[in-house]
mmCIF file of C-alpha atoms in Angstrom:
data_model
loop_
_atom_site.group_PDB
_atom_site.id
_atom_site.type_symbol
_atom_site.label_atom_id
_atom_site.label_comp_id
_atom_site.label_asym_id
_atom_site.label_seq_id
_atom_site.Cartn_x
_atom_site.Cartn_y
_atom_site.Cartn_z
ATOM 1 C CA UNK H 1 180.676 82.387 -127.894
ATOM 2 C CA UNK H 2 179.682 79.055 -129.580
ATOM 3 C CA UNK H 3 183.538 77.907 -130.756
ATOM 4 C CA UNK H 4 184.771 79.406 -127.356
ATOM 5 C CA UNK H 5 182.185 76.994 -125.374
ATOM 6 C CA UNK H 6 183.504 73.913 -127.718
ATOM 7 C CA UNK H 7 187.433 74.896 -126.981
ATOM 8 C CA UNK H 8 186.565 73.849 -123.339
ATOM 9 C CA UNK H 9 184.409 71.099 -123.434
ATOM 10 C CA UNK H 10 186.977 69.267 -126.180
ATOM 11 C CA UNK H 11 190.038 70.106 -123.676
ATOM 12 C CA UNK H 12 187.737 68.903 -120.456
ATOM 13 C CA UNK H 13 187.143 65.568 -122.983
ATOM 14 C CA UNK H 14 191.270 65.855 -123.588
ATOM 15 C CA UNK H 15 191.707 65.540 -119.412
ATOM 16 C CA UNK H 16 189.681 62.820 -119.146
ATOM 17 C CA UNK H 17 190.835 60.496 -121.461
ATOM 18 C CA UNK H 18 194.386 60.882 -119.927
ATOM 19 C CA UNK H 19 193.460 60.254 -116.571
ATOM 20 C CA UNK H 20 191.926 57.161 -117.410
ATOM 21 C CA UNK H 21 195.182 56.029 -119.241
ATOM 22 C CA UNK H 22 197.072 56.600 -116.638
ATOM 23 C CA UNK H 23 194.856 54.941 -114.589
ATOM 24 C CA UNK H 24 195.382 51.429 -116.547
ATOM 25 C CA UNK H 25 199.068 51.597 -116.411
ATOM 26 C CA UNK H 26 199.257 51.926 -112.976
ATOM 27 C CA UNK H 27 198.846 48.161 -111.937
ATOM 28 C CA UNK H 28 200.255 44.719 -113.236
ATOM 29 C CA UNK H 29 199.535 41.640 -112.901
ATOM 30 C CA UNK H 30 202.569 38.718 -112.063
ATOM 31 C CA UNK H 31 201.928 35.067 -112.186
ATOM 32 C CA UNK H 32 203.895 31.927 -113.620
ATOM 33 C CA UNK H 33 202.680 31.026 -117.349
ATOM 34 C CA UNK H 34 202.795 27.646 -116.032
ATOM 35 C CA UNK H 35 201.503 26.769 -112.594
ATOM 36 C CA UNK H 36 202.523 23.206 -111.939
ATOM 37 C CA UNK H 37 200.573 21.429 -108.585
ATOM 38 C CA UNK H 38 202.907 19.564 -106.200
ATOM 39 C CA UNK H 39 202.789 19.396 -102.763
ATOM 40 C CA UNK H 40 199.321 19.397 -102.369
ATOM 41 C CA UNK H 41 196.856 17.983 -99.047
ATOM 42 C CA UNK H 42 195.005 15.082 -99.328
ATOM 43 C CA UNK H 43 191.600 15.459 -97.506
ATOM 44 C CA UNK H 44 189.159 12.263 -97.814
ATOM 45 C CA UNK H 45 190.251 9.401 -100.565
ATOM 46 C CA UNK H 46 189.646 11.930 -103.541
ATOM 47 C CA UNK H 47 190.110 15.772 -103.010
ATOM 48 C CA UNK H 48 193.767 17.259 -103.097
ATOM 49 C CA UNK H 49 194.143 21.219 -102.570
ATOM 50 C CA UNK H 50 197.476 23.038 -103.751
ATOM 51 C CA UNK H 51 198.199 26.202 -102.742
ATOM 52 C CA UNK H 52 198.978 29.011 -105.188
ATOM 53 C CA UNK H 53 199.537 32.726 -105.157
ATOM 54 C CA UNK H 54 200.065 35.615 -107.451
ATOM 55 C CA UNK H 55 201.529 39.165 -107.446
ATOM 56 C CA UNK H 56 200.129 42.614 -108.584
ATOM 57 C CA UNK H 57 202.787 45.471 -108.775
ATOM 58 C CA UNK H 58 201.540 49.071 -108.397
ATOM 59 C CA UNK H 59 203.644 50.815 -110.707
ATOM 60 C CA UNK H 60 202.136 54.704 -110.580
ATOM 61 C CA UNK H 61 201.469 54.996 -106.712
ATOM 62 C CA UNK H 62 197.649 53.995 -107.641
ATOM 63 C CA UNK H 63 195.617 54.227 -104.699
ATOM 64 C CA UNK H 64 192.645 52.221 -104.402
ATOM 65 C CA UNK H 65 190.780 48.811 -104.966
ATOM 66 C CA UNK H 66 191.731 46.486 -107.347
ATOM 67 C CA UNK H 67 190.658 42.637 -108.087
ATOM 68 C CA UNK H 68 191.718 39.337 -110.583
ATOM 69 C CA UNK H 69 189.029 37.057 -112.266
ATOM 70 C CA UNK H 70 189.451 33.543 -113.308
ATOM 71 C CA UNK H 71 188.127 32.947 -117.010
ATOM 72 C CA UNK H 72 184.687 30.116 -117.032
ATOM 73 C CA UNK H 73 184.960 27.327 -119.215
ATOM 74 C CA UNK H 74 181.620 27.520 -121.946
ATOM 75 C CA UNK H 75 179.755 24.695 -119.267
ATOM 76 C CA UNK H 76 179.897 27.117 -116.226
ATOM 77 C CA UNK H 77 182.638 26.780 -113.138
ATOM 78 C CA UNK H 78 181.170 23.062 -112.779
ATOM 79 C CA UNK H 79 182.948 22.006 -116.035
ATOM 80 C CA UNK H 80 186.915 22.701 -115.158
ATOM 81 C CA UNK H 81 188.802 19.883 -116.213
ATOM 82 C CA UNK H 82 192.489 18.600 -116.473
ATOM 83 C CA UNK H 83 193.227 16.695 -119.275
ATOM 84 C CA UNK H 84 195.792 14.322 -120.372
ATOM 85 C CA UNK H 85 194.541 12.653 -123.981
ATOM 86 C CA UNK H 86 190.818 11.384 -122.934
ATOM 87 C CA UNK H 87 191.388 10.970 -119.205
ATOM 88 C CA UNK H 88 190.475 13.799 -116.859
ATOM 89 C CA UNK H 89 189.698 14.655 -113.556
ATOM 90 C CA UNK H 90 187.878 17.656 -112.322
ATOM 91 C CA UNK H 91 189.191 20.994 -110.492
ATOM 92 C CA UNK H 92 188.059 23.896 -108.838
ATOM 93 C CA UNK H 93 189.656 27.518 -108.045
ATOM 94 C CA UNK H 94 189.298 28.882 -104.543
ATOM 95 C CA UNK H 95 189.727 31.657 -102.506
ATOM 96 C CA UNK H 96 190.756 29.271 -100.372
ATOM 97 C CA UNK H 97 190.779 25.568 -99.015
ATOM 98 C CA UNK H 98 187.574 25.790 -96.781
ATOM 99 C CA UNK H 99 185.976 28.214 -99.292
ATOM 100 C CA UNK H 100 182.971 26.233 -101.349
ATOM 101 C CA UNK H 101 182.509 29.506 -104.113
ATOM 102 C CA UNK H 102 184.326 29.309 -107.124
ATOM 103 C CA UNK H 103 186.479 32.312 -108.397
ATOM 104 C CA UNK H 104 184.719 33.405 -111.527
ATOM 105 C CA UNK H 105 184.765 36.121 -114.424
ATOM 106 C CA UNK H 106 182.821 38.749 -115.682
ATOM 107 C CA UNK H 107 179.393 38.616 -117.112
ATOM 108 C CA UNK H 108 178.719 36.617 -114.038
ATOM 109 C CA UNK H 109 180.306 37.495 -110.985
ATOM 110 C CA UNK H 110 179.776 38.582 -108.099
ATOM 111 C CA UNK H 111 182.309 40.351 -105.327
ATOM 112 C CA UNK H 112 182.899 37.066 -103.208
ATOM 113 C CA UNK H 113 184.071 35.560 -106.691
ATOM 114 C CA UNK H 114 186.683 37.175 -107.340
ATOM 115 C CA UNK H 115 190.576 37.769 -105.247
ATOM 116 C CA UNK H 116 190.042 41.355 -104.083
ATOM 117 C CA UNK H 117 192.893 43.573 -102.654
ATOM 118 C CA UNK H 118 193.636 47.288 -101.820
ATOM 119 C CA UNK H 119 196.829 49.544 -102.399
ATOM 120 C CA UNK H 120 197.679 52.228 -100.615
ATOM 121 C CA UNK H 121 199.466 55.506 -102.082
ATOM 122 C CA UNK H 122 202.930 54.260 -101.270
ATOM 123 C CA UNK H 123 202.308 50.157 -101.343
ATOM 124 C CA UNK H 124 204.447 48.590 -104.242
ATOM 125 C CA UNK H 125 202.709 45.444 -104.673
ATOM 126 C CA UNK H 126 200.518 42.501 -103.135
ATOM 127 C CA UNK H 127 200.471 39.194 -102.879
ATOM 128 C CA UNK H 128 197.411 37.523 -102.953
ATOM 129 C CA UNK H 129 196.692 33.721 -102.535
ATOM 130 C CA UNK H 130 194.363 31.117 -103.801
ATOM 131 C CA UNK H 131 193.523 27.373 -103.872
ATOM 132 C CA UNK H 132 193.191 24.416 -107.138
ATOM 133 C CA UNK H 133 190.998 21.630 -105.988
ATOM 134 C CA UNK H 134 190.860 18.652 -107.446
ATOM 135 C CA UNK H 135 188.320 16.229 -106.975
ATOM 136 C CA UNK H 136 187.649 12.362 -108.120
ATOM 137 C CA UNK H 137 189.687 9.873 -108.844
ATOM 138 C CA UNK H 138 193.196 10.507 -108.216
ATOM 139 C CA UNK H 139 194.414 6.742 -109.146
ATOM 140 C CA UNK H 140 194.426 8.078 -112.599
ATOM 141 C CA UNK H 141 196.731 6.803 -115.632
ATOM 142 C CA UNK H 142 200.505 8.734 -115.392
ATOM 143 C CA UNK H 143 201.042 11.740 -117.573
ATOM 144 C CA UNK H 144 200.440 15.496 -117.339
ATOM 145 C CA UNK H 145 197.306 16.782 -117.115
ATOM 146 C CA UNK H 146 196.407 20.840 -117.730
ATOM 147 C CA UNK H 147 194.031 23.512 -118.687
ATOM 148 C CA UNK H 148 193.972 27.095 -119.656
ATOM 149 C CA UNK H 149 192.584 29.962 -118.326
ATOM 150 C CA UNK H 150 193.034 33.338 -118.316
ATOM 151 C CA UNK H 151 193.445 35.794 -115.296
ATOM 152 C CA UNK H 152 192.162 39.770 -115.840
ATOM 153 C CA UNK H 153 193.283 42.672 -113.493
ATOM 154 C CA UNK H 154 190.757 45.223 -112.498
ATOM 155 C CA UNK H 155 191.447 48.802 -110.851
ATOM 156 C CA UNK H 156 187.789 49.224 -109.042
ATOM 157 C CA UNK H 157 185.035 47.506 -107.249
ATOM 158 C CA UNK H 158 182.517 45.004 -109.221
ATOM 159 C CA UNK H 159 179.866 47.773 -110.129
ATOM 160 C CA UNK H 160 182.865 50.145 -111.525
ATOM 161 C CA UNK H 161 186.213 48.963 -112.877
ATOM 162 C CA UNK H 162 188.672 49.176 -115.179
ATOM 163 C CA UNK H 163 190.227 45.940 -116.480
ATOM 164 C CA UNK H 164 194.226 47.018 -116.764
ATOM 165 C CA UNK H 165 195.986 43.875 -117.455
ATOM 166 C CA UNK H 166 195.603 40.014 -117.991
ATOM 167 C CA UNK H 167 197.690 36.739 -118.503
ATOM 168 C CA UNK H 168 197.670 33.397 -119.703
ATOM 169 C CA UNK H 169 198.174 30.511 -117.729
ATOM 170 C CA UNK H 170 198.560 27.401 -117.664
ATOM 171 C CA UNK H 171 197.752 24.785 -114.506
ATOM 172 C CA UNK H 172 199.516 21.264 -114.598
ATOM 173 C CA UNK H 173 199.283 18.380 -112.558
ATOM 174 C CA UNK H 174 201.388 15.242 -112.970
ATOM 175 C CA UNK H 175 200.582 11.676 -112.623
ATOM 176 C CA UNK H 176 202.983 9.548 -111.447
ATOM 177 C CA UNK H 177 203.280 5.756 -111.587
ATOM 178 C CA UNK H 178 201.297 4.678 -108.561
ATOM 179 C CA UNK H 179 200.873 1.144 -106.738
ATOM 180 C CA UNK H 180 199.985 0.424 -102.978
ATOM 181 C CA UNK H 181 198.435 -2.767 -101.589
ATOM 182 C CA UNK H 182 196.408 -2.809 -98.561
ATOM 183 C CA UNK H 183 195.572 -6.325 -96.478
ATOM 184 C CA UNK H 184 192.228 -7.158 -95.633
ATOM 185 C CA UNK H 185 189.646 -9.998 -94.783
ATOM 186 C CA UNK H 186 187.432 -11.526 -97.391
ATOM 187 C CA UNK H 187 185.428 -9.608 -98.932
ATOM 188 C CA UNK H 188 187.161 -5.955 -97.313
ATOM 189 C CA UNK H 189 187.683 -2.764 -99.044
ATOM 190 C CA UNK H 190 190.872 -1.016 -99.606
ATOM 191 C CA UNK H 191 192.284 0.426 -96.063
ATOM 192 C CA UNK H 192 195.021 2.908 -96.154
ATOM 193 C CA UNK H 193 198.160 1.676 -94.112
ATOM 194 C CA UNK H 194 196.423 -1.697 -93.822
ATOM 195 C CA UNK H 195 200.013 -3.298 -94.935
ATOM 196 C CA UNK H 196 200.510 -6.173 -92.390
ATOM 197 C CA UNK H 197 197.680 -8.907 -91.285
ATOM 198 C CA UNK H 198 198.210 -11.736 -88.706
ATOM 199 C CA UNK H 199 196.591 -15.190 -89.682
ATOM 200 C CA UNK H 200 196.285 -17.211 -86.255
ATOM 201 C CA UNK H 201 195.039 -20.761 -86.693
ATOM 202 C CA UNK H 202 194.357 -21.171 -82.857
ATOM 203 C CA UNK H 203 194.904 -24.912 -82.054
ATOM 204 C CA UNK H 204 194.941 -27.273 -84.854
ATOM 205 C CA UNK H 205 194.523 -31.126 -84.985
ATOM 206 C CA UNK H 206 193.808 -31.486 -88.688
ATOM 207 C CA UNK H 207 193.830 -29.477 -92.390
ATOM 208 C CA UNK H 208 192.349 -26.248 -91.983
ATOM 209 C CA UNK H 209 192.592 -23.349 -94.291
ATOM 210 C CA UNK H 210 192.889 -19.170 -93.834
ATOM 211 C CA UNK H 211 191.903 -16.364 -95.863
ATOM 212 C CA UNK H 212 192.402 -13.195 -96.171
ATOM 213 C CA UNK H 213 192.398 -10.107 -99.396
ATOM 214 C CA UNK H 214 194.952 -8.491 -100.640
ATOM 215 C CA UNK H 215 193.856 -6.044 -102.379
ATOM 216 C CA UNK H 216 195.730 -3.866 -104.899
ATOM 217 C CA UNK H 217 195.602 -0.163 -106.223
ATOM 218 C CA UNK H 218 197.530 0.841 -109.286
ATOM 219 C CA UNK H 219 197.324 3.594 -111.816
ATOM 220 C CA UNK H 220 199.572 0.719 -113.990
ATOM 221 C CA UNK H 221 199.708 -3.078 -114.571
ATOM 222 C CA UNK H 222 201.718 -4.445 -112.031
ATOM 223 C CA UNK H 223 202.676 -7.407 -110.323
ATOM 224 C CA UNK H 224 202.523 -9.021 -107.129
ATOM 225 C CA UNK H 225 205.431 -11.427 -105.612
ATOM 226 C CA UNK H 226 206.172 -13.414 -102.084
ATOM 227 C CA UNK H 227 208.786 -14.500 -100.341
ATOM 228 C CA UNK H 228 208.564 -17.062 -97.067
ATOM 229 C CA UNK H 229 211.134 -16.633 -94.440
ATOM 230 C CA UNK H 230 211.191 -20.274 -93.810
ATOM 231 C CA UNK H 231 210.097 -21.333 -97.323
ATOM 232 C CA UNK H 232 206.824 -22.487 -97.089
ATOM 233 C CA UNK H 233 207.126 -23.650 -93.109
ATOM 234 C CA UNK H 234 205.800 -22.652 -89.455
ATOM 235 C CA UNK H 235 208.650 -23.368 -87.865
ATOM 236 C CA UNK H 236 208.822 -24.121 -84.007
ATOM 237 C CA UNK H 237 211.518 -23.028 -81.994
ATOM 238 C CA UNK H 238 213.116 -26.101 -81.639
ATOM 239 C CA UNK H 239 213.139 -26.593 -85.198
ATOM 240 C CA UNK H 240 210.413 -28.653 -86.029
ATOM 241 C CA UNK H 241 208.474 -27.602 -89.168
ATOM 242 C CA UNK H 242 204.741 -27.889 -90.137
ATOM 243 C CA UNK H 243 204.496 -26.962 -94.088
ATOM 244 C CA UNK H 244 201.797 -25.185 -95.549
ATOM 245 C CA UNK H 245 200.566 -24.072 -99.233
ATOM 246 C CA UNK H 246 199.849 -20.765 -100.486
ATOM 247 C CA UNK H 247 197.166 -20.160 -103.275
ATOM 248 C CA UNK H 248 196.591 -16.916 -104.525
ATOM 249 C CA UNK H 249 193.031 -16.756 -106.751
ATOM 250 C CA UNK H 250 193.239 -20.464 -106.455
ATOM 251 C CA UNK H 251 197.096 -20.434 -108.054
ATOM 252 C CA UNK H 252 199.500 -22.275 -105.179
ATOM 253 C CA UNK H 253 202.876 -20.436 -104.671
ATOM 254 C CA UNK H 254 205.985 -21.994 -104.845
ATOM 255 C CA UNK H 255 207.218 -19.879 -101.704
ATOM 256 C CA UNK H 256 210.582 -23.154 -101.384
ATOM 257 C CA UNK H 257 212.852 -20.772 -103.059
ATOM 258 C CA UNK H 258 214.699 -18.105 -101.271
ATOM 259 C CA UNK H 259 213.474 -15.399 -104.605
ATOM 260 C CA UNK H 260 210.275 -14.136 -104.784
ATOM 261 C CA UNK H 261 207.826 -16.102 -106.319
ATOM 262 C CA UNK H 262 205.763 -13.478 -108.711
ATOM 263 C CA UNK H 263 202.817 -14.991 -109.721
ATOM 264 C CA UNK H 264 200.049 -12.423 -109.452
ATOM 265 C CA UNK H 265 199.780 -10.066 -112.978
ATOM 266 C CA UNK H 266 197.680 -6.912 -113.516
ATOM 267 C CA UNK H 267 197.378 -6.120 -116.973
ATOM 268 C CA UNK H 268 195.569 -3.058 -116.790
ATOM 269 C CA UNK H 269 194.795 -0.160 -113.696
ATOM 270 C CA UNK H 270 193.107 -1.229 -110.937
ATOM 271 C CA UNK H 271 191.539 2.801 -110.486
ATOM 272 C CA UNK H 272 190.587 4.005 -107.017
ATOM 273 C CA UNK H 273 188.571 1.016 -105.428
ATOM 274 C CA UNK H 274 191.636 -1.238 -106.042
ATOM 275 C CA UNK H 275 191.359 -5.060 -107.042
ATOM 276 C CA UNK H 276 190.995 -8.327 -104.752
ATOM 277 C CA UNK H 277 193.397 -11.011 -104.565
ATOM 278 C CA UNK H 278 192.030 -13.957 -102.310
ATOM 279 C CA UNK H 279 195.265 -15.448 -100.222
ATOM 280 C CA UNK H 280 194.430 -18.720 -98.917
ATOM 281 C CA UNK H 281 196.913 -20.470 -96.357
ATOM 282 C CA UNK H 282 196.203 -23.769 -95.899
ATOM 283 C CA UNK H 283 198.055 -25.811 -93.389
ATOM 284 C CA UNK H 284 197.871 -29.891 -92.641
ATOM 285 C CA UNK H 285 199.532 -30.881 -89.363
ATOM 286 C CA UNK H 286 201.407 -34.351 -88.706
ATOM 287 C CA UNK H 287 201.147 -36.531 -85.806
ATOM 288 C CA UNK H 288 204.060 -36.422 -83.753
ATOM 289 C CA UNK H 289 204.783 -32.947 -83.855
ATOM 290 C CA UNK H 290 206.140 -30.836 -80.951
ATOM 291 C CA UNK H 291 203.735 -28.770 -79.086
ATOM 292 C CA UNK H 292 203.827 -25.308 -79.079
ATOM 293 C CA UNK H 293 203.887 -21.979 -81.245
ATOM 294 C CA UNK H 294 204.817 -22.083 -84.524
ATOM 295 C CA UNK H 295 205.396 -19.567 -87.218
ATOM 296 C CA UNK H 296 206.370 -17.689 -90.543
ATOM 297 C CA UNK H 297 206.335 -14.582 -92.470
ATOM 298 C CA UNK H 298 204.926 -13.748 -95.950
ATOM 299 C CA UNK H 299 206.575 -10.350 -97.208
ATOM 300 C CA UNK H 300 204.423 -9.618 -100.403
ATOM 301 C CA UNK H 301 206.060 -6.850 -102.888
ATOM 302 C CA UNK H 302 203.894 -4.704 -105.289
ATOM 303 C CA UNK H 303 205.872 -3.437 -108.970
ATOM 304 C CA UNK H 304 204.507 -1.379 -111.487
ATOM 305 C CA UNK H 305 205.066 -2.899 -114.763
#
């Protein structure tokens, strides 16, 4: 009776393990080795999001929950990081863009951590999406910057699974060259699309002087140049001409000559608040001079060096 009870129990044992093998077969898990960020949406001066997704076959009509974890650096999910050398700037994984909890990984996880799907009996695969975030300074120095992490497939819910699969990947973001110049008054911070400013010296009978920032952003050194319409002139519409001098940080501009005068030189990045450049237009009117309106225009060029 004895070795009759122990045939069945070792072939119940037998059916067991097989299910469960089949069971971890049944799903995979399909997502680039190398997720590169591009195209991304800018919300506020320093967060970009970038859409991702990822695919999960069912390859033995599996029927039933399954989820994908997102591996935890050693500090905890407030630690991600891209690198590139020593510079870095910090990232997040999402469920999605207007989600605030971070996908995580087993021992610590919870079911609102995680990217969670179902297959039905005859469903062949799903496609399931999520979201980087990166936060901080974005006027960083060009180059690629990446981390690792490691994705794990689960057949299940939280409180019972089966991990059947896992990949490597991964996430790169490149910095390009970068310059943009924003003008300001004295004193202003960096406006976005704040390209063009009018200086209007109302009605003039002697020397007065203008001022206004310009102030640059650049991931780079760079340079700054000018060029005067009229060469250095407000010019009336009959012709007459009332010159004026340009200093920029206290350097006058030769603006006479029909190339642009580049003058201005950052050595080194400006990062995200940008750097001022006082502009100060200073104009001296002659006796004799027609009444009226008189003009010019400054076009001011940014290069990355």
């Amino acid at each position: 009776m004895s070795v009759r009870w122990s045939g069945v129990l070792w072939a119940g044992f037998f059916l067991l393990f097989s299910a469960d093998k089949t069971r971890a077969n049944a799903l995979r898990l399909s997502v680039s080795s190398v997720v590169r960020l591009s195209g991304g949406v800018q919300v506020g001066s320093n967060q970009f999001y970038f859409s991702q997704s990822l695919q999960v076959f069912n390859q033995e009509n599996y029927s039933g929950d399954f989820f994908v974890t997102f591996s935890v650096p050693p500090g905890g999910v407030g630690s991600r990081r891209l690198f590139s050398g020593s510079d870095e700037i910090a990232y997040q994984l999402l469920e999605t863009p207007t989600s605030s909890i971070p996908l995580k990984d087993f021992p610590d996880v919870h079911s609102g951590e995680v990217l969670r799907g179902r297959f039905g009996a005859v469903d062949s695969q799903r496609q399931l999406e999520f979201s980087v975030r990166l936060s901080g300074n974005t006027w960083l120095p060009p180059g690629i910057y990446s981390d690792s992490i490691v994705l794990r497939l689960f057949t299940g819910t939280i409180d019972e699974s089966v991990e059947v699969g896992s990949q490597l990947i991964e996430i790169e973001w490149s910095v390009p060259q970068r310059t943009d110049l924003s003008l300001v008054g004295r004193g202003g911070n960096f406006m976005t699309g704040s390209s063009s400013a009018l200086i209007d010296f109302g009605m003039i009978e002697e020397e007065v002087a203008r001022a206004l920032d310009c102030v640059v952003r650049s991931n780079v050194g760079y340079s700054v140049s000018f060029l005067s319409d009229t060469g250095g002139a407000l010019v009336h519409s009959s012709g007459f001409r009332i010159p004026y001098t340009l200093a920029v940080d206290g350097t006058v501009i030769d603006l006479k000559a029909a190339v642009e005068a580049a003058p201005v030189w950052g050595l080194t990045s400006t990062g995200q608040g940008g750097r001022s450049h006082e502009m100060t237009v200073t104009l001296d009117p002659r006796p004799g001079q027609e009444a009226g309106n008189y003009s010019d225009n400054i076009r001011i060029s940014i290069w990355a060096q």
